[in-house]
Short mmCIF file of C-alpha atoms in Angstrom, two decimals:
data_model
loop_
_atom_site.label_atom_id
_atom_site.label_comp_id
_atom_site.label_asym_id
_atom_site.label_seq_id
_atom_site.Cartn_x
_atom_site.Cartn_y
_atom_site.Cartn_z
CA UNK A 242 8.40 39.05 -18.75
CA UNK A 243 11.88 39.59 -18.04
CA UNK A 244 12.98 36.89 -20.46
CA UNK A 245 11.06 38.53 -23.30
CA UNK A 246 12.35 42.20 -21.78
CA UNK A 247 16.17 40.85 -22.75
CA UNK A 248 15.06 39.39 -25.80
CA UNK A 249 16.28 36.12 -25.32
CA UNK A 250 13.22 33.96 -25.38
CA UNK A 251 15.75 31.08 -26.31
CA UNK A 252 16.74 30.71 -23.07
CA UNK A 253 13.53 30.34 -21.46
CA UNK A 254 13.71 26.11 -21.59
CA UNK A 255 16.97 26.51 -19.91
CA UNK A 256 16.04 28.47 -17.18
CA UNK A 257 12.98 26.47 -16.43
CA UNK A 258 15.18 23.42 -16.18
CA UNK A 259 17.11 24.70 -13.80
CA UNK A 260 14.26 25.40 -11.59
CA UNK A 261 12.52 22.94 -11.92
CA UNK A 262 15.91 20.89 -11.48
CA UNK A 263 16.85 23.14 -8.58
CA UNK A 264 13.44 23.27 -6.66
CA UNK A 265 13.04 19.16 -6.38
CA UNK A 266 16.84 19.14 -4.93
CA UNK A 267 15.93 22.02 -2.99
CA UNK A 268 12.16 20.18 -1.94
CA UNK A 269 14.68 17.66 0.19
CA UNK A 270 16.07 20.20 2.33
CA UNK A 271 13.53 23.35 3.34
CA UNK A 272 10.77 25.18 1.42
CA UNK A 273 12.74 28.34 2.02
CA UNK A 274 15.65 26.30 0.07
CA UNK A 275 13.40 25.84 -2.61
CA UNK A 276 12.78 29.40 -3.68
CA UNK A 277 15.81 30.61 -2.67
CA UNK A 278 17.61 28.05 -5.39
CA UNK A 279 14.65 28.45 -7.57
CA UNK A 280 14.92 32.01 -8.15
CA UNK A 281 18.94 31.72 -8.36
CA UNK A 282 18.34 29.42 -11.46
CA UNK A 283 16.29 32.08 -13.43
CA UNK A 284 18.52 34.52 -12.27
CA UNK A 285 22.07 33.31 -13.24
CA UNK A 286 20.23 31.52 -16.60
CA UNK A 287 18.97 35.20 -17.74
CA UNK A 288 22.48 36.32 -16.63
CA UNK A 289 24.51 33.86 -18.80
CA UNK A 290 22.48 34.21 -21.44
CA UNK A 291 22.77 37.67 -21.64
CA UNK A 292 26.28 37.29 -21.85
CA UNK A 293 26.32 34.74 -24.46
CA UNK A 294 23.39 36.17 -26.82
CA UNK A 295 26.30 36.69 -28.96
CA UNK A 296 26.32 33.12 -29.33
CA UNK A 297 22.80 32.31 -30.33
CA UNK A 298 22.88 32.75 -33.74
CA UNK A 299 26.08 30.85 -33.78
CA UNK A 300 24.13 27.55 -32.51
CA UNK A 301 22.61 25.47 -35.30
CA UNK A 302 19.33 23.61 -34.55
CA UNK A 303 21.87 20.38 -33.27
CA UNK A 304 25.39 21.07 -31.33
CA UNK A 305 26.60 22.29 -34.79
CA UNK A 306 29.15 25.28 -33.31
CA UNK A 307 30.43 28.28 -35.95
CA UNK A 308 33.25 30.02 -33.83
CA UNK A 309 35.76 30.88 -36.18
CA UNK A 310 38.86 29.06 -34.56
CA UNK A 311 38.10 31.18 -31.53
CA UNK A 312 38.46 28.41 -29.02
CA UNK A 313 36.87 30.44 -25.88
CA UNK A 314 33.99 30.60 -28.24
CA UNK A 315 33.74 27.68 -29.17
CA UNK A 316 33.90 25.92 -25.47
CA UNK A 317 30.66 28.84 -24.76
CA UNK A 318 29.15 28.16 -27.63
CA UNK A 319 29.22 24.26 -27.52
CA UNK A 320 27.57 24.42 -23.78
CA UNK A 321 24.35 26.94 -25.28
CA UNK A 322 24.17 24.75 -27.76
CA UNK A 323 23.70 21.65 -25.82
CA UNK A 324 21.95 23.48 -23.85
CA UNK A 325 19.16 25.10 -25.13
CA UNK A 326 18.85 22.02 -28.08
CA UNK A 327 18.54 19.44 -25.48
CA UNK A 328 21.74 17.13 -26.53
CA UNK A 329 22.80 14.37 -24.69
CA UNK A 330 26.31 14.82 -25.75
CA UNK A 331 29.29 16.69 -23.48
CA UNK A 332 30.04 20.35 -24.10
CA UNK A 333 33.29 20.38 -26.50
CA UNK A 334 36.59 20.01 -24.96
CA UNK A 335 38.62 23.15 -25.44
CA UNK A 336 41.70 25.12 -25.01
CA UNK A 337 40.97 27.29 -21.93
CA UNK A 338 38.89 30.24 -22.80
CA UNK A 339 39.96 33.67 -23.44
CA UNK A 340 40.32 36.31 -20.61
CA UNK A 341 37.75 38.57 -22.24
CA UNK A 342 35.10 35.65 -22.22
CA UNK A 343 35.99 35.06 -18.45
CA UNK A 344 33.04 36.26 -16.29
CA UNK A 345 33.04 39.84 -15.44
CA UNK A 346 30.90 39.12 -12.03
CA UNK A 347 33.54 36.93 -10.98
CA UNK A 348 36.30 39.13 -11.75
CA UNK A 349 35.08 42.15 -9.99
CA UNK A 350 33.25 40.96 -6.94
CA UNK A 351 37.59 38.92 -6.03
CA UNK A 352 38.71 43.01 -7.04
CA UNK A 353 36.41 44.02 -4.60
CA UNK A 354 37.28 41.52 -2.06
CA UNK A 355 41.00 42.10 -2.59
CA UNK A 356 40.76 45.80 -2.75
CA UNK A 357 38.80 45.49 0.96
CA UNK A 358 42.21 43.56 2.38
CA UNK A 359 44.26 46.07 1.11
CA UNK A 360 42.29 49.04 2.55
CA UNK A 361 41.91 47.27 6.10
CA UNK A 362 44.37 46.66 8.76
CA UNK A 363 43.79 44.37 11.99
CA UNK A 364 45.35 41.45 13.57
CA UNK A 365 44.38 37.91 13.36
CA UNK A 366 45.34 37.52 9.67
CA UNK A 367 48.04 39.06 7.61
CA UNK A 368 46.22 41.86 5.05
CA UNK A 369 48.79 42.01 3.07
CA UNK A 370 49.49 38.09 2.98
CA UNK A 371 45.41 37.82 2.09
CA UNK A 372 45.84 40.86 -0.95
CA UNK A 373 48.24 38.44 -2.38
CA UNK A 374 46.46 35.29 -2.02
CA UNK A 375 43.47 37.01 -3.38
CA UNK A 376 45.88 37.81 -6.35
CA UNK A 377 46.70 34.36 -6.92
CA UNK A 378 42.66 33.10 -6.35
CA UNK A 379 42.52 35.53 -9.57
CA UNK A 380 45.31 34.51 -11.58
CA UNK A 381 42.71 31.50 -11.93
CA UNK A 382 40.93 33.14 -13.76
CA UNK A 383 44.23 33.30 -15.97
CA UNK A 384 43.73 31.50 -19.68
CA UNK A 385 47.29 30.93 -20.48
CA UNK A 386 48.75 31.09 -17.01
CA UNK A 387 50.53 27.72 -17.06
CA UNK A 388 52.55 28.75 -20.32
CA UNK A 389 53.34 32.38 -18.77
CA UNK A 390 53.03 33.99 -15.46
CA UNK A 391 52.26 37.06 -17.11
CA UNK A 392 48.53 37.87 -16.85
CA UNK A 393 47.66 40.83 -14.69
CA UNK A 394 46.93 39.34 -11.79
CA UNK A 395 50.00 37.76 -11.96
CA UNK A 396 52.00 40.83 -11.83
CA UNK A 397 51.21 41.55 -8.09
CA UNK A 398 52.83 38.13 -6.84
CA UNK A 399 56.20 37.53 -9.02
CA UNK A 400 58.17 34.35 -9.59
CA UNK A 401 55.68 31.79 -9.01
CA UNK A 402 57.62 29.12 -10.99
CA UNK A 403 56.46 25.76 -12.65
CA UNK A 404 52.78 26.60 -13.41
CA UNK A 405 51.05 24.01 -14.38
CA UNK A 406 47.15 23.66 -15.51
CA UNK A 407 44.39 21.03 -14.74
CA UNK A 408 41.09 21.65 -16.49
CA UNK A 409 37.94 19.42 -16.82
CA UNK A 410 36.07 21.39 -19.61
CA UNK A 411 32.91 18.49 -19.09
CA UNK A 412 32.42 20.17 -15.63
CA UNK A 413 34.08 23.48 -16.49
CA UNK A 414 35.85 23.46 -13.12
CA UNK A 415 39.74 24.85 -13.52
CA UNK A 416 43.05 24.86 -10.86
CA UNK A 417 46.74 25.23 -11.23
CA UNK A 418 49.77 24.42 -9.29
CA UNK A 419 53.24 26.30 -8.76
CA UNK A 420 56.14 26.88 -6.32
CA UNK A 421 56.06 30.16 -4.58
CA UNK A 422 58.41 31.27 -1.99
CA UNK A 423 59.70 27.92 -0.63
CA UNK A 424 56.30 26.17 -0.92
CA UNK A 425 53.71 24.27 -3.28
CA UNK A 426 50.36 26.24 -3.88
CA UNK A 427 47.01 24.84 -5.26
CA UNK A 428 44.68 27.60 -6.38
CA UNK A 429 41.58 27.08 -7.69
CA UNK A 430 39.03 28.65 -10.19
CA UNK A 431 35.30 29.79 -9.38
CA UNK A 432 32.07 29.54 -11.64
CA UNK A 433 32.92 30.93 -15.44
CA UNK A 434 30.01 29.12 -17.31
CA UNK A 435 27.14 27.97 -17.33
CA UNK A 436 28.30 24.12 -16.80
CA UNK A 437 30.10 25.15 -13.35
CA UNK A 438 26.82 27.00 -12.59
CA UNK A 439 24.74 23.25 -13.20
CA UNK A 440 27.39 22.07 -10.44
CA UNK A 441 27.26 24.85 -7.73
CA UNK A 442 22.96 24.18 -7.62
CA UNK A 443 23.95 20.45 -7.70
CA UNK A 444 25.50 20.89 -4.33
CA UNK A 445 22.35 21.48 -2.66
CA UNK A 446 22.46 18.11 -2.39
CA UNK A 447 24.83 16.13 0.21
CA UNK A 448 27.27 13.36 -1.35
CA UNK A 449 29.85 10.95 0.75
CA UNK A 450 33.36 11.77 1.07
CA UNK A 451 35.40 8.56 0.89
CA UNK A 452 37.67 8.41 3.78
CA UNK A 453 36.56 11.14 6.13
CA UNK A 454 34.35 11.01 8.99
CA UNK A 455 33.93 12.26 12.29
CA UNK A 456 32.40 10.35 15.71
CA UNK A 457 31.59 7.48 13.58
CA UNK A 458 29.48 9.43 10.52
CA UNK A 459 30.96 10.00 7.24
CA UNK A 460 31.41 13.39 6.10
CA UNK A 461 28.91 14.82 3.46
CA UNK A 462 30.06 17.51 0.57
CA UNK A 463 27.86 19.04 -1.67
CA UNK A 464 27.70 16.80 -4.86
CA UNK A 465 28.28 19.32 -7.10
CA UNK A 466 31.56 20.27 -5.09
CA UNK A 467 32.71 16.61 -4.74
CA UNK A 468 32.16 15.80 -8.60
CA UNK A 469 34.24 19.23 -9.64
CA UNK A 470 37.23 18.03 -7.10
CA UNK A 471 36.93 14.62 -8.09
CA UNK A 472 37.88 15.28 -11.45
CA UNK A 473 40.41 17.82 -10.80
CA UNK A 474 42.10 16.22 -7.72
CA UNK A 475 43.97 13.28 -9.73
CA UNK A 476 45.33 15.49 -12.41
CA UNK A 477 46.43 17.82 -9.66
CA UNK A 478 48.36 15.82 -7.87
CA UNK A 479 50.49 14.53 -10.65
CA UNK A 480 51.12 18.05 -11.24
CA UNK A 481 52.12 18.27 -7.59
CA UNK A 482 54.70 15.45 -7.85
CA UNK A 483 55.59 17.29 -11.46
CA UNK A 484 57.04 20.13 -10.39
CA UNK A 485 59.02 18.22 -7.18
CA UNK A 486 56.30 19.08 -4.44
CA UNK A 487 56.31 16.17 -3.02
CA UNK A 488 53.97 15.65 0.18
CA UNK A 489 56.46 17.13 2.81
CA UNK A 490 56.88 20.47 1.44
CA UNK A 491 54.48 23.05 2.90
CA UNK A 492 51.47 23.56 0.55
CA UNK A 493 49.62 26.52 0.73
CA UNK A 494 45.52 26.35 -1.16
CA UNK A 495 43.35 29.33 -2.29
CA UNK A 496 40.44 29.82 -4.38
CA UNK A 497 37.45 32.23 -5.11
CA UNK A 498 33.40 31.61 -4.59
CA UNK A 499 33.05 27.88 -6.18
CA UNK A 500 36.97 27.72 -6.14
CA UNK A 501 36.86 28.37 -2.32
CA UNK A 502 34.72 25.62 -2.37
CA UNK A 503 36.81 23.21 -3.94
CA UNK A 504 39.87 24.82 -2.16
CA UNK A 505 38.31 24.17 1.28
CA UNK A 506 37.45 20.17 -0.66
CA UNK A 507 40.84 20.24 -1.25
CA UNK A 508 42.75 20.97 2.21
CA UNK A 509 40.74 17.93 4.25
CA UNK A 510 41.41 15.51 1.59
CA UNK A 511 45.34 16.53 1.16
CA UNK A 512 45.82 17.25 4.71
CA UNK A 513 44.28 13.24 5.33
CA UNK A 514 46.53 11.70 2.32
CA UNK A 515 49.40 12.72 3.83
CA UNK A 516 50.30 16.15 2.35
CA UNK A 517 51.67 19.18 4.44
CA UNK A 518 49.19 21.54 4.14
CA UNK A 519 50.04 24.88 5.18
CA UNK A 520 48.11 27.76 5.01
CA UNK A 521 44.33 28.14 2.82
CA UNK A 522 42.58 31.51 1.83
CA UNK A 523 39.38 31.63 0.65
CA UNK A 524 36.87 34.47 -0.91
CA UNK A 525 33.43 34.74 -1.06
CA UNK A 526 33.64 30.82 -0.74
CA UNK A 527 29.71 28.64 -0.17
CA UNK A 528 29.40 26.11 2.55
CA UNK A 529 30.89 22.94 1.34
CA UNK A 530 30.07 20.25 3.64
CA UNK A 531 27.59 19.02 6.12
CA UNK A 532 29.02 19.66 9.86
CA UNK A 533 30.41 16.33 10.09
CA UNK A 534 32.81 17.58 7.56
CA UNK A 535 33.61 21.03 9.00
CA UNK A 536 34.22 18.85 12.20
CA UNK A 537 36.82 16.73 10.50
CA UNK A 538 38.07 19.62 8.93
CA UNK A 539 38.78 21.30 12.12
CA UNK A 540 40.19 18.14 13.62
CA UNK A 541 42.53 17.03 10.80
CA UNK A 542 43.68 20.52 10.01
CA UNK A 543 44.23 21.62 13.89
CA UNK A 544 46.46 24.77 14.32
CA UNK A 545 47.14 25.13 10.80
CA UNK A 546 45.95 28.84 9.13
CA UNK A 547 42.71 29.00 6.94
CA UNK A 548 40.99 32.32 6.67
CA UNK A 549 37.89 33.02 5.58
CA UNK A 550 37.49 36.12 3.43
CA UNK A 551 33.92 37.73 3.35
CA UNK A 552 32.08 41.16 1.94
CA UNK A 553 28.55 42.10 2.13
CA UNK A 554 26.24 42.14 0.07
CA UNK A 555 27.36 38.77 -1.14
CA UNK A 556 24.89 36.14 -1.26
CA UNK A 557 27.07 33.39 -2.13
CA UNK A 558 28.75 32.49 1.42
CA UNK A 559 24.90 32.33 2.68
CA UNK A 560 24.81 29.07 0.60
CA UNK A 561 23.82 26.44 0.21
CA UNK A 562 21.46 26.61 3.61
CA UNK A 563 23.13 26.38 7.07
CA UNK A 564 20.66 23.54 8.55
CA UNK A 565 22.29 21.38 6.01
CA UNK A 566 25.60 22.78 5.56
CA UNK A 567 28.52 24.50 7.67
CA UNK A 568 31.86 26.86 7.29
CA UNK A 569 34.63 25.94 7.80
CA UNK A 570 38.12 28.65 8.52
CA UNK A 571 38.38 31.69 10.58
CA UNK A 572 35.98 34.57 8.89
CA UNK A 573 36.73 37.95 8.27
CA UNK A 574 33.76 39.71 7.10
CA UNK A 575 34.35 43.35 5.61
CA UNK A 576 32.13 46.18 4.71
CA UNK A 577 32.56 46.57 1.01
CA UNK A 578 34.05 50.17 0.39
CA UNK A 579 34.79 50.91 3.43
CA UNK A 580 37.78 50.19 6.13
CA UNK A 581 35.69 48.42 8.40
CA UNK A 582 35.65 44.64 8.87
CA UNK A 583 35.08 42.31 11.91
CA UNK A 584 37.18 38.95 12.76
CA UNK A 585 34.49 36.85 13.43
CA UNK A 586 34.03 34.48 16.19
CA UNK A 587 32.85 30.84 16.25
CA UNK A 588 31.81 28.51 13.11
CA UNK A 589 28.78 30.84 12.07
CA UNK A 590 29.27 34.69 13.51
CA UNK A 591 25.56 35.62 13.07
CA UNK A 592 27.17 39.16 13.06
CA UNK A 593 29.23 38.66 10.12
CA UNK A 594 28.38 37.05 6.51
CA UNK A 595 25.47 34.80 8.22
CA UNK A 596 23.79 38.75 9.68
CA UNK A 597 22.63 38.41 5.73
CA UNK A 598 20.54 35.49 5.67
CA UNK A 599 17.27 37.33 6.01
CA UNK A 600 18.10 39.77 2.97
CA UNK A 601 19.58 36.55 0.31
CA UNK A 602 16.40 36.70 -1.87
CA UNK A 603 17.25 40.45 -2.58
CA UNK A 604 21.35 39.99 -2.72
CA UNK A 605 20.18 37.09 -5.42
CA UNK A 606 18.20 39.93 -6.96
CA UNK A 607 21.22 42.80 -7.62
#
């Protein structure tokens, strides 16, 4: 009903893929798991489709693509069209898309996280220090940030110097690299289309990471997570060594939702190859790994500063499932509009983000 409500009946083969995709994944793990990933597929599908319908008459009954030299439009409209025609072939690889075509969810639930840090004041964690990592978590979101630091995100944190970009459009997963105040910084981007969306319900599932383990067990990632830093990590080193940030200079690694993800990916496997990683944000970031990874997390990364940033009402940190999955940095969990926020204790505060859990069908729902 609610597909032919929006009027985009189109999209009703893609969103029963992805839950029928979602739900057998899911099936491995918990019943509860099931629906919970089930309903998120119909629910993000009806979302991105409502904010491509544009797009639909655009698709030909192949991957045939009009977009008028736009190329944001043509990267969406290449991934509808394989999508909803059924093609075997890769979304088009295109420039990066255009701010405007950047998603608006995204955007405004990092505002909301950053305007929280700015509003509250507390030890434990720098506010001010976390506005401006939020800040660069957004300039992610940037299109043309590794030409000019100009965007407006970019604004609130001057002279980051020697920007560069690494994009895998296949997996529509995004990062860049600078120097910022004496150090290297990594920051990646979260979920924009639909592609990165097939990855976040791919990490349901549990996938080795190569050369880390913990009391003689290898450390699991969610496979969606591993593929997205896999293909980002070797481009984003060479950036790295680019720009003269070589593995002794302090690095410091953000990111937002799926980019906390990768960001939190991203600090084990740096920290174990040798670089100096020194500081991580995250925002609104999902559980990554299984607990043998939060465990060599925690051991590799020791002392070293990685804070957690949380809201309510947002579902995403509840996922995927804690019997399969575990946080990893110190939390601090805010009440959105309001001054109020808690440092939270221990892996999983069940007063904090995890207090939630029983309400994620209905935070999926808003």
């Amino acid at each position: 009903l609610k597909l032919i409500r929006l009027e985009v009946p189109a999209q009703a083969p893609r969103a029963l893929f992805f839950c029928v995709r979602a739900a057998m994944t899911a099936m491995l793990h918990r019943l509860i798991a099931t629906r919970t990933y089930c309903c998120m597929a119909l629910i993000v599908a009806l979302v991105d489709a409502g904010a491509h319908n544009d797009l639909a008459s655009e698709v030909a009954p192949a991957t045939a693509v009009t977009t008028a030299g736009d190329p944001s439009r043509q990267e969406a409209a290449s991934a509808v069209a394989v999508a909803t025609a059924g093609a075997s072939a890769a979304p088009t690889k295109a420039a990066a898309p255009d701010a405007a075509a950047l998603s608006s969810g995204a955007e405004d639930s990092l505002a909301a996280l950053a305007a929280s840090a700015a509003m509250a004041a507390g030890s434990g964690f720098s506010v001010d220090e976390a506005l401006e990592f939020a800040y660069l978590a957004r300039a992610s979101f940037c299109p043309h940030v590794g030409d000019a630091w100009d965007c407006g995100p970019c604004r609130h944190v001057p002279n980051v110097k020697g920007v560069r970009m690494s994009n895998d459009f296949a997996f529509s997963t995004h990062a860049y690299v600078g120097r910022w105040r004496g150090s290297c910084m990594v920051s990646f981007r979260g979920t924009d289309y639909i592609n990165a969306f097939v990855q976040d319900l791919k990490s349901i599932a549990l996938r080795d990471m190569h050369g880390c383990s913990f009391g003689g067990r290898t450390c699991g990632v969610g496979a969606g997570f591993m593929e997205d830093y896999r293909a980002l990590a070797p481009d984003v080193k060479r950036n790295l060594d680019a720009i003269g940030c070589d593995r002794s200079t302090p690095l410091l690694v953000t990111g937002h939702s799926l980019g906390g993800a990768l960001a939190s990916v991203a600090m084990l496997d740096l920290k174990l190859n040798g670089y100096n990683v020194a500081k991580g944000y995250t925002f609104g970031a999902p559980r990554a790994g299984d607990a043998t990874f939060a465990a060599a997390f925690r051991q590799a990364l020791g002392n070293i500063p990685v804070f957690r940033v949380t809201q309510n009402g947002d579902p995403v940190p509840l996922l995927p499932p804690a019997d399969a999955f575990e946080h990893v940095g110190q939390e601090f969990y805010f009440q959105a509009g309001t001054t109020s926020y808690r440092a939270c204790q221990g892996i999983e505060d069940s007063s904090c983000a995890d207090s939630q859990t029983d309400r994620l069908f209905w935070l999926l729902l808003q």
